[in-house]
XYZ file of C-alpha atoms in Angstrom:
382
model
C -29.230 -3.871 15.900
C -28.088 -1.134 13.504
C -24.858 0.813 13.124
C -25.445 4.475 13.947
C -22.038 6.156 13.869
C -18.322 5.763 13.143
C -16.124 7.986 15.342
C -12.409 8.502 14.723
C -9.516 10.052 16.643
C -5.961 10.777 15.548
C -3.818 10.190 18.614
C -0.075 10.408 19.331
C 2.348 9.126 18.397
C 0.999 8.297 14.891
C -2.209 6.262 15.242
C -5.875 6.467 14.278
C -8.551 4.900 16.471
C -12.107 4.078 15.382
C -15.230 3.353 17.409
C -18.368 1.919 15.788
C -21.582 2.594 17.726
C -25.065 1.076 17.434
C -28.628 1.917 18.342
C -28.598 -0.730 21.103
C -25.476 0.582 22.838
C -23.106 -2.089 21.559
C -19.789 -0.793 20.245
C -16.440 -1.934 18.900
C -12.951 -0.466 18.464
C -10.479 -0.732 15.605
C -7.259 0.825 14.327
C -7.411 1.877 10.655
C -4.184 3.625 9.720
C -1.268 3.826 7.340
C 1.794 5.305 8.986
C 2.120 8.865 7.707
C -1.318 8.871 6.045
C -3.672 8.839 9.037
C -5.843 11.691 7.734
C -6.221 10.063 4.331
C -7.315 6.758 5.864
C -9.634 8.629 8.216
C -11.364 10.230 5.223
C -11.770 6.798 3.617
C -13.307 5.405 6.827
C -15.976 8.099 6.807
C -16.654 7.485 3.110
C -17.280 3.825 3.939
C -19.736 4.974 6.632
C -22.229 5.582 3.827
C -22.277 1.800 3.279
C -22.418 0.916 6.976
C -24.759 3.208 8.895
C -28.128 1.518 9.246
C -26.693 -1.967 8.670
C -26.534 -4.947 11.041
C -22.971 -4.986 12.486
C -23.098 -8.751 13.039
C -23.009 -9.410 9.280
C -19.257 -8.922 9.137
C -18.591 -10.902 5.958
C -21.412 -9.148 4.141
C -20.207 -5.709 5.218
C -16.608 -6.586 4.306
C -17.731 -7.495 0.796
C -19.831 -4.346 0.530
C -16.774 -2.246 1.274
C -14.355 -4.223 -0.894
C -16.575 -5.238 -3.821
C -18.983 -2.334 -3.641
C -16.438 0.027 -5.162
C -15.124 -0.266 -8.701
C -11.581 0.565 -7.498
C -10.222 -1.874 -4.950
C -7.170 -2.671 -2.882
C -4.187 -0.508 -2.087
C -2.928 0.798 1.242
C -5.585 3.442 1.906
C -8.771 1.532 1.111
C -7.573 -1.730 2.657
C -6.401 0.036 5.834
C -9.786 1.733 6.192
C -11.514 -1.622 5.719
C -9.050 -3.200 8.165
C -9.913 -0.903 11.056
C -13.633 -1.168 10.390
C -13.359 -4.960 10.249
C -11.468 -5.030 13.568
C -14.180 -2.871 15.149
C -16.952 -5.118 13.825
C -15.285 -8.228 15.260
C -14.713 -6.393 18.560
C -18.367 -5.348 18.637
C -19.619 -8.853 17.900
C -17.381 -10.434 20.518
C -18.451 -7.881 23.100
C -22.122 -8.380 22.261
C -21.793 -12.164 22.637
C -19.456 -11.957 25.634
C -16.576 -13.913 24.077
C -13.119 -13.113 22.685
C -12.822 -12.892 18.913
C -10.705 -16.038 18.773
C -13.658 -18.038 20.083
C -15.698 -16.815 17.124
C -12.864 -17.890 14.785
C -12.749 -21.474 16.044
C -10.986 -21.205 19.379
C -7.367 -20.682 20.317
C -4.710 -23.243 19.390
C -2.219 -21.636 21.806
C -2.355 -19.935 25.199
C 0.362 -17.351 24.630
C 2.333 -15.831 21.768
C 6.053 -15.335 21.441
C 6.850 -11.642 20.944
C 9.773 -9.626 19.679
C 10.880 -6.028 20.154
C 12.931 -3.466 18.213
C 16.385 -2.079 18.844
C 18.800 0.269 17.125
C 16.536 2.882 15.522
C 16.134 3.896 11.871
C 19.865 4.357 11.364
C 20.955 1.397 13.443
C 23.431 2.076 16.238
C 24.369 0.582 19.610
C 22.554 -2.588 18.623
C 24.575 -4.755 20.978
C 23.649 -2.730 24.059
C 20.019 -2.493 22.970
C 19.789 -6.205 22.183
C 21.225 -7.197 25.555
C 18.731 -4.894 27.304
C 15.853 -6.640 25.543
C 17.162 -10.076 26.467
C 17.442 -8.878 30.075
C 13.729 -7.991 29.870
C 12.935 -11.585 28.883
C 12.685 -11.329 25.097
C 14.001 -14.304 23.159
C 14.043 -12.424 19.833
C 14.432 -8.896 18.526
C 14.521 -7.008 15.231
C 16.974 -4.418 13.960
C 17.324 -2.394 10.801
C 20.134 -3.813 8.714
C 21.298 -0.571 7.192
C 20.484 3.087 6.692
C 20.538 4.563 3.176
C 22.130 2.389 0.546
C 22.550 3.350 -3.097
C 21.398 0.966 -5.799
C 25.080 0.151 -6.340
C 27.112 1.103 -3.308
C 30.550 0.377 -1.893
C 31.268 -2.940 -0.261
C 32.144 -0.894 2.793
C 28.428 -0.323 3.371
C 27.924 -4.077 3.413
C 30.821 -4.433 5.856
C 29.170 -1.863 8.144
C 25.897 -3.790 8.141
C 27.653 -7.078 8.808
C 29.589 -5.524 11.692
C 26.342 -4.386 13.342
C 24.793 -7.835 13.080
C 28.015 -9.372 14.412
C 27.864 -6.959 17.353
C 24.286 -7.988 18.101
C 25.029 -11.699 17.823
C 28.064 -11.427 20.066
C 26.001 -9.549 22.666
C 23.132 -12.073 22.914
C 24.692 -15.403 22.002
C 23.520 -18.123 19.610
C 20.070 -18.907 21.050
C 18.385 -15.500 20.672
C 16.529 -14.833 17.422
C 17.781 -11.875 15.375
C 15.507 -10.522 12.666
C 17.156 -8.126 10.226
C 14.923 -5.663 8.397
C 16.225 -4.391 5.058
C 13.125 -2.122 4.928
C 13.295 -2.114 1.142
C 16.413 0.065 1.411
C 18.685 -2.481 -0.243
C 18.380 -2.849 -3.998
C 18.988 -6.040 -5.922
C 22.671 -5.431 -6.835
C 23.655 -4.981 -3.179
C 21.138 -7.426 -1.683
C 22.771 -10.386 -3.411
C 26.023 -9.890 -1.519
C 24.556 -8.752 1.787
C 22.121 -11.669 2.075
C 24.921 -14.179 1.680
C 27.321 -12.529 4.090
C 24.620 -12.538 6.781
C 24.357 -16.320 6.662
C 27.190 -16.802 9.145
C 25.117 -15.072 11.847
C 22.084 -17.362 11.475
C 19.308 -14.735 11.301
C 15.853 -15.698 12.508
C 14.803 -14.057 9.238
C 15.651 -11.211 6.896
C 12.690 -8.938 6.177
C 11.895 -7.063 2.961
C 15.225 -7.883 1.289
C 13.908 -6.012 -1.754
C 11.034 -3.626 -2.355
C 7.591 -5.203 -2.900
C 7.624 -4.212 -6.579
C 10.777 -6.296 -7.049
C 9.649 -9.474 -5.272
C 10.011 -11.628 -8.418
C 13.787 -11.182 -8.091
C 13.862 -13.053 -4.770
C 14.389 -16.413 -6.433
C 17.556 -15.142 -8.055
C 19.038 -13.230 -5.124
C 17.930 -15.368 -2.155
C 17.838 -18.882 -3.570
C 19.747 -21.412 -1.511
C 20.093 -19.340 1.645
C 20.097 -21.270 4.897
C 17.746 -18.937 6.774
C 14.158 -17.698 6.193
C 13.104 -14.751 4.057
C 10.116 -12.674 5.250
C 7.962 -10.017 3.602
C 4.391 -8.799 3.312
C 3.786 -5.619 5.309
C 3.253 -3.692 2.047
C 0.943 -6.278 0.489
C -2.728 -5.612 1.051
C -4.913 -8.424 -0.315
C -4.974 -12.209 -0.440
C -4.414 -11.933 -4.179
C -1.011 -10.325 -3.742
C -0.064 -12.987 -1.207
C -1.427 -15.712 -3.500
C 1.025 -14.776 -6.233
C 3.913 -14.456 -3.761
C 3.214 -17.846 -2.211
C 2.558 -19.640 -5.475
C 6.022 -18.726 -6.689
C 7.671 -20.159 -3.564
C 9.588 -16.968 -2.898
C 9.218 -16.547 0.879
C 9.271 -18.547 4.113
C 7.446 -16.107 6.394
C 4.606 -13.743 5.523
C 3.963 -10.544 7.472
C 0.508 -9.144 6.722
C -0.428 -6.128 8.822
C -3.894 -6.571 10.366
C -4.383 -2.785 10.178
C -3.410 -2.662 6.485
C -4.497 -5.926 4.843
C -8.268 -5.732 5.277
C -8.432 -6.609 8.954
C -9.012 -9.849 10.807
C -11.253 -11.252 8.060
C -8.683 -10.936 5.273
C -5.738 -11.824 7.534
C -7.441 -15.143 8.307
C -7.732 -15.904 4.612
C -4.100 -14.934 4.021
C -2.913 -17.073 6.944
C -4.854 -20.075 5.657
C -3.379 -19.588 2.203
C 0.116 -19.492 3.702
C -0.487 -22.722 5.611
C -1.240 -24.459 2.299
C 2.334 -23.623 1.255
C 3.903 -24.525 4.647
C 4.804 -20.852 5.135
C 4.969 -19.256 8.592
C 2.955 -16.247 9.782
C 4.466 -13.312 11.713
C 2.057 -10.356 11.547
C 3.567 -6.900 11.097
C 2.549 -4.523 13.900
C 4.559 -1.384 14.709
C 1.265 0.287 15.717
C -1.052 0.734 18.692
C -2.961 -1.431 21.170
C -5.938 -2.232 18.958
C -3.771 -3.395 16.068
C -1.766 -5.545 18.480
C -4.864 -7.014 20.125
C -6.338 -7.821 16.703
C -3.052 -9.454 15.655
C -3.057 -11.648 18.756
C -6.603 -12.820 17.991
C -5.388 -13.924 14.549
C -2.256 -15.511 16.028
C -4.402 -17.426 18.504
C -6.180 -19.504 15.865
C -3.471 -19.997 13.222
C -1.052 -22.820 13.846
C 1.548 -21.370 11.458
C 1.849 -18.129 13.475
C 5.204 -18.256 15.262
C 6.070 -14.764 16.522
C 4.412 -11.368 16.864
C 5.843 -7.889 16.355
C 4.874 -5.138 18.801
C 5.937 -1.522 19.199
C 6.346 -0.978 22.950
C 9.364 1.267 23.344
C 9.977 1.590 19.601
C 11.798 4.738 18.513
C 8.643 6.184 16.898
C 6.646 6.193 20.164
C 7.910 9.492 21.536
C 4.742 11.023 23.018
C 2.631 8.014 23.913
C 3.160 4.270 23.939
C 0.987 1.219 23.377
C -0.259 0.633 26.908
C -1.082 4.302 27.596
C -4.507 3.996 25.988
C -5.649 0.911 27.939
C -7.724 0.905 31.110
C -6.223 -2.473 32.030
C -2.614 -2.514 30.909
C -2.159 -6.137 31.942
C -4.250 -7.243 28.942
C -1.179 -6.827 26.699
C 1.545 -7.447 29.265
C 4.647 -9.223 27.971
C 6.318 -11.633 30.390
C 9.385 -13.721 29.612
C 9.054 -12.760 25.956
C 5.442 -13.947 25.635
C 2.015 -12.291 25.700
C -1.002 -14.273 26.803
C -3.808 -14.359 24.257
C -6.376 -11.798 25.494
C -9.437 -13.541 26.909
C -11.679 -10.519 27.403
C -14.700 -10.021 25.115
C -14.039 -8.820 21.583
C -10.415 -7.896 20.974
C -9.793 -8.362 24.689
C -8.700 -4.805 25.521
C -10.555 -1.889 27.111
C -9.767 1.531 25.659
C -9.670 4.581 27.921
C -11.962 6.748 25.808
C -11.513 9.815 28.005
C -7.750 9.605 27.505
C -8.256 9.100 23.761
C -10.346 12.288 23.660
C -7.666 14.146 25.610
C -4.803 13.020 23.386
C -6.806 13.627 20.210
C -6.735 17.310 21.157
C -2.972 17.054 20.642
C -3.271 14.759 17.614
C -0.313 14.213 15.330
C 1.007 14.899 11.885
C 3.544 12.093 11.764
C 5.462 11.660 8.525
C 8.198 9.189 7.761
C 11.655 10.689 7.271
C 12.638 11.836 3.792
C 16.146 10.611 3.055
C 18.517 11.492 0.242
C 21.754 10.042 -1.068
C 24.962 12.070 -1.214
C 24.108 13.149 -4.767
C 20.745 14.575 -3.653
C 18.598 11.806 -5.154
C 15.783 10.313 -3.096
C 16.755 7.338 -0.919
C 14.451 4.599 0.362
C 13.489 5.028 3.992
């Protein structure tokens, strides 16, 4: 069997789908994308096609190394996201060809279903109490909210009070048993993070995510040491080597690699194993589409330290299409009582409606993240 073609589609709301085809009719789907840079990742995918067409798709590890080690320049969001989607498609293809789900090829599932969480409150968080209660009414046992909108590197304590009030509103709405994850989104700089992290302790967060930007992770020991709740990060780390350094320094309790950004299922498995050596939990980042979610669930299935999975159904970015729109069988990713069963179909376990993909690709997208500024006109973190 030989790879013959890599086909890509940019589809609303902000995703990129990939299909790898072969001379024997076998195929596999993946989702290689960086939010806001879909066209750039798409170009990288087709550059990698030069290394893939004519090769045996079953040699996943070999092809992964060709893509990663075959270029002098490695890593980063674009190259690793291109590799990630290709890797997902190769695993999907192999599972389909052998008639088994990917998790069977990875050693077999250690769980039957995965706890899920949803988003509430939007980019500039508001009405979090109402939104949180609605999610609990749907059966979710955990949710995530943005902690704050723009925050200057040194801001007024009033901005901290506003953030605390929103978390208090959410906690009051859902009670003590529901998990609340608070995403700083890299918007909070070290001088303000020190105070905000400590004032959140009274509300017992499930975790606080990206309390500082990835380039400032070494400061975590100073600003988050001694907190009584977990610290999470990792969506903007792209290789096992970045996670190795993070884990070795004992800075985090939960890692959040994105299976569409970190080199795919193959690299996510290595990252998850590395985390388990440090007794660190796994909660894959996934504000993306159905293929990224299905791939994440395959990784969750075989890693004992995976404890919860992000998903983007109903998220504020999904304005034209949502996750299940692109599936022939929407029950494959159905969430019931806050859990999703591990997909048991061949490959990634989902069937893509290719005709609908073609139709929506005619619309396409040019999604860009918002560009925020502070009151003085300087650029703010989004």
